[in-house]
Short mmCIF file of C-alpha atoms in Angstrom, two decimals:
data_model
loop_
_atom_site.label_atom_id
_atom_site.label_comp_id
_atom_site.label_asym_id
_atom_site.label_seq_id
_atom_site.Cartn_x
_atom_site.Cartn_y
_atom_site.Cartn_z
CA MET A 1 -15.62 8.06 -7.03
CA LYS A 2 -11.64 6.92 -6.70
CA THR A 3 -10.86 4.23 -4.05
CA LEU A 4 -7.01 4.62 -3.01
CA ILE A 5 -5.39 0.79 -1.07
CA LEU A 6 -2.83 1.84 1.05
CA THR A 7 -0.35 -1.10 2.32
CA ARG A 8 1.76 -1.10 4.74
CA HIS A 9 4.88 -4.51 3.72
CA ALA A 10 3.74 -7.99 4.87
CA LYS A 11 6.20 -9.29 8.74
CA THR A 12 10.43 -9.43 7.63
CA GLU A 13 13.38 -10.49 8.78
CA GLN A 14 15.36 -8.27 11.07
CA LEU A 15 18.60 -7.78 11.01
CA ALA A 16 21.53 -8.46 12.67
CA TYR A 17 24.19 -5.88 14.39
CA ASN A 18 26.74 -7.25 11.57
CA SER A 19 24.72 -7.81 8.68
CA SER A 20 25.83 -7.74 5.33
CA LYS A 21 22.56 -6.79 4.01
CA SER A 22 21.00 -3.32 4.47
CA ASP A 23 17.24 -1.89 5.55
CA PHE A 24 16.16 -2.14 1.12
CA GLU A 25 17.08 -5.39 0.87
CA ARG A 26 15.40 -6.88 3.37
CA ALA A 27 13.08 -10.08 2.40
CA LEU A 28 9.95 -11.13 3.84
CA LYS A 29 9.30 -13.67 6.32
CA PRO A 30 8.03 -17.54 6.50
CA ARG A 31 4.59 -14.98 8.55
CA GLY A 32 4.91 -11.96 5.96
CA PHE A 33 4.26 -14.11 3.25
CA ASN A 34 0.93 -15.98 4.79
CA ASP A 35 0.26 -12.99 6.08
CA ALA A 36 -0.01 -11.54 2.50
CA THR A 37 -1.73 -14.29 1.18
CA ILE A 38 -4.44 -14.10 4.82
CA VAL A 39 -5.26 -10.00 3.56
CA ALA A 40 -4.92 -10.64 -0.63
CA SER A 41 -7.05 -12.80 -0.33
CA ASP A 42 -9.69 -11.45 2.13
CA MET A 43 -9.53 -8.64 -0.88
CA VAL A 44 -10.67 -11.40 -4.09
CA GLN A 45 -12.91 -12.88 -1.50
CA ARG A 46 -14.89 -9.33 -1.24
CA LEU A 47 -14.95 -8.88 -5.22
CA ILE A 48 -12.19 -6.25 -4.53
CA LYS A 49 -9.21 -5.86 -7.46
CA PRO A 50 -7.12 -2.24 -7.62
CA ASP A 51 -6.92 -0.98 -11.46
CA LEU A 52 -2.97 -0.74 -10.73
CA LEU A 53 -0.66 -1.61 -7.98
CA ILE A 54 2.09 0.37 -6.95
CA THR A 55 4.59 -0.79 -5.27
CA SER A 56 8.21 0.82 -3.14
CA THR A 57 11.26 -0.62 -5.37
CA ALA A 58 12.07 -2.14 -1.39
CA LYS A 59 12.92 -5.90 -1.95
CA ARG A 60 10.09 -6.54 0.86
CA ALA A 61 7.42 -3.76 -0.93
CA GLU A 62 8.11 -5.50 -3.92
CA GLN A 63 7.74 -9.42 -2.55
CA THR A 64 4.04 -8.16 -0.77
CA THR A 65 3.29 -6.41 -4.42
CA GLU A 66 3.95 -10.28 -6.05
CA ILE A 67 2.10 -11.81 -3.69
CA PHE A 68 -1.47 -9.37 -4.05
CA ALA A 69 -0.38 -8.97 -8.05
CA ALA A 70 -1.06 -12.70 -8.59
CA ALA A 71 -3.94 -12.64 -6.41
CA PHE A 72 -5.79 -10.23 -8.41
CA HIS A 73 -4.28 -12.00 -12.39
CA ILE A 74 -2.74 -8.89 -12.44
CA ASP A 75 0.67 -9.60 -14.87
CA LYS A 76 3.54 -7.82 -12.60
CA SER A 77 5.29 -6.83 -15.35
CA SER A 78 2.19 -3.95 -14.91
CA VAL A 79 2.96 -2.87 -11.32
CA LYS A 80 4.88 0.38 -11.25
CA HIS A 81 8.06 0.10 -9.10
CA GLU A 82 8.42 3.19 -7.11
CA GLN A 83 11.60 4.24 -5.39
CA PHE A 84 10.45 7.75 -3.94
CA LEU A 85 7.71 4.72 -1.72
CA TYR A 86 10.88 3.69 0.02
CA ASP A 87 12.75 7.35 0.41
CA GLY A 88 10.21 8.97 2.15
CA TYR A 89 6.98 11.53 1.44
CA THR A 90 4.78 14.26 2.04
CA THR A 91 1.14 13.83 1.46
CA SER A 92 1.58 16.48 -0.93
CA GLU A 93 4.17 14.79 -2.87
CA LEU A 94 2.26 12.11 -3.19
CA LEU A 95 -1.32 14.13 -4.08
CA SER A 96 1.07 15.48 -6.90
CA TYR A 97 1.75 11.68 -8.28
CA LEU A 98 -1.67 10.64 -8.49
CA ALA A 99 -2.44 13.27 -10.29
CA GLN A 100 -1.01 12.17 -13.41
CA PHE A 101 -3.77 9.43 -13.38
CA ARG A 102 -5.99 11.74 -13.69
CA ASP A 103 -9.13 10.34 -15.00
CA GLN A 104 -7.63 6.50 -15.11
CA HIS A 105 -7.63 4.06 -12.88
CA GLU A 106 -10.63 3.94 -10.40
CA CYS A 107 -9.52 1.79 -7.85
CA ILE A 108 -5.23 2.61 -7.08
CA MET A 109 -3.28 0.08 -4.58
CA ILE A 110 -0.23 1.52 -2.90
CA VAL A 111 1.91 -1.04 -1.01
CA GLY A 112 4.39 0.59 0.94
CA HIS A 113 6.34 1.57 4.51
CA ASN A 114 5.74 3.25 7.51
CA PRO A 115 5.80 6.07 9.16
CA GLU A 116 4.52 6.88 5.44
CA ILE A 117 1.34 4.71 5.13
CA ALA A 118 -0.07 5.55 8.25
CA MET A 119 0.46 9.55 8.10
CA SER A 120 -0.75 9.48 4.73
CA ALA A 121 -4.01 7.52 5.80
CA ILE A 122 -4.49 9.71 8.37
CA THR A 123 -3.78 12.95 6.40
CA LEU A 124 -6.31 12.27 3.60
CA THR A 125 -8.92 11.06 6.16
CA ASP A 126 -10.20 12.87 9.18
CA SER A 127 -8.73 10.17 11.35
CA ASP A 128 -6.54 11.75 14.26
CA TYR A 129 -4.44 8.16 14.80
CA LEU A 130 -4.55 4.72 12.80
CA HIS A 131 -2.02 1.81 13.83
CA PHE A 132 -1.09 -0.20 11.01
CA PRO A 133 0.85 -3.23 11.69
CA THR A 134 2.37 -4.77 8.59
CA THR A 135 0.79 -5.86 6.16
CA GLY A 136 -2.82 -3.35 7.68
CA THR A 137 -4.27 -2.85 4.58
CA ILE A 138 -6.85 0.43 3.87
CA ALA A 139 -9.60 1.62 1.21
CA ILE A 140 -9.91 5.59 0.96
CA ALA A 141 -13.12 6.50 -1.18
CA PHE A 142 -12.77 9.57 -2.83
CA ASP A 143 -15.69 11.48 -4.62
CA ALA A 144 -14.11 12.70 -7.57
CA ILE A 145 -13.14 11.97 -10.97
CA ASN A 146 -9.76 12.68 -11.95
CA TRP A 147 -7.13 12.04 -8.72
CA GLU A 148 -5.75 15.38 -9.38
CA ASP A 149 -8.93 16.90 -7.57
CA ILE A 150 -8.20 14.83 -4.52
CA ASN A 151 -7.68 16.17 -1.55
CA ALA A 152 -5.79 15.96 2.37
CA ARG A 153 -8.62 15.23 4.86
CA GLU A 154 -11.26 14.85 2.30
CA GLY A 155 -10.88 10.64 1.94
CA LYS A 156 -13.69 8.41 3.83
CA ILE A 157 -12.62 5.18 5.37
CA LYS A 158 -14.14 2.95 3.31
CA TRP A 159 -12.79 -1.10 5.49
CA PHE A 160 -9.90 -1.44 7.20
CA THR A 161 -8.27 -4.23 7.19
CA SER A 162 -5.09 -6.60 8.64
CA PRO A 163 -4.24 -10.45 9.05
CA LYS A 164 -4.61 -10.04 12.94
CA LEU A 165 -8.66 -9.02 11.47
CA LEU A 166 -8.93 -11.91 8.96
CA LYS A 167 -7.06 -14.45 11.91
#
């Protein structure tokens, strides 16, 4: 049994029209730090801990991932940083990426961006629609021994949470 946890980054600052920052550099707002801490703490209380954390290379996703890594006592140096999670990807590309882990890691957590996080959750399960607010987190279970054996529409939603559901 493999479990994939998908998390949308936490709440971020809005860029002003004339800002010199790029979208890639957007940082978390104080609310974002708080929301990520709430979701991470809930997962720890429920004894949920991924074996591997993977994050987009955008600042807001990396900041969100740092909060989860600290809560799970995962060293920041063991977190994988992947540019494709920022640039956008298809479900097929995500499945190909996950296949490299073969039978390693029972539970992998990915922190990324919408619309890809929501679309991945929809296409990996039999769902028609999933609302993914910032820090929304879903766990999808696959009846597979190897990551290379998981397929679209075969995942089952184990749970979904968001800061609003936990406040």
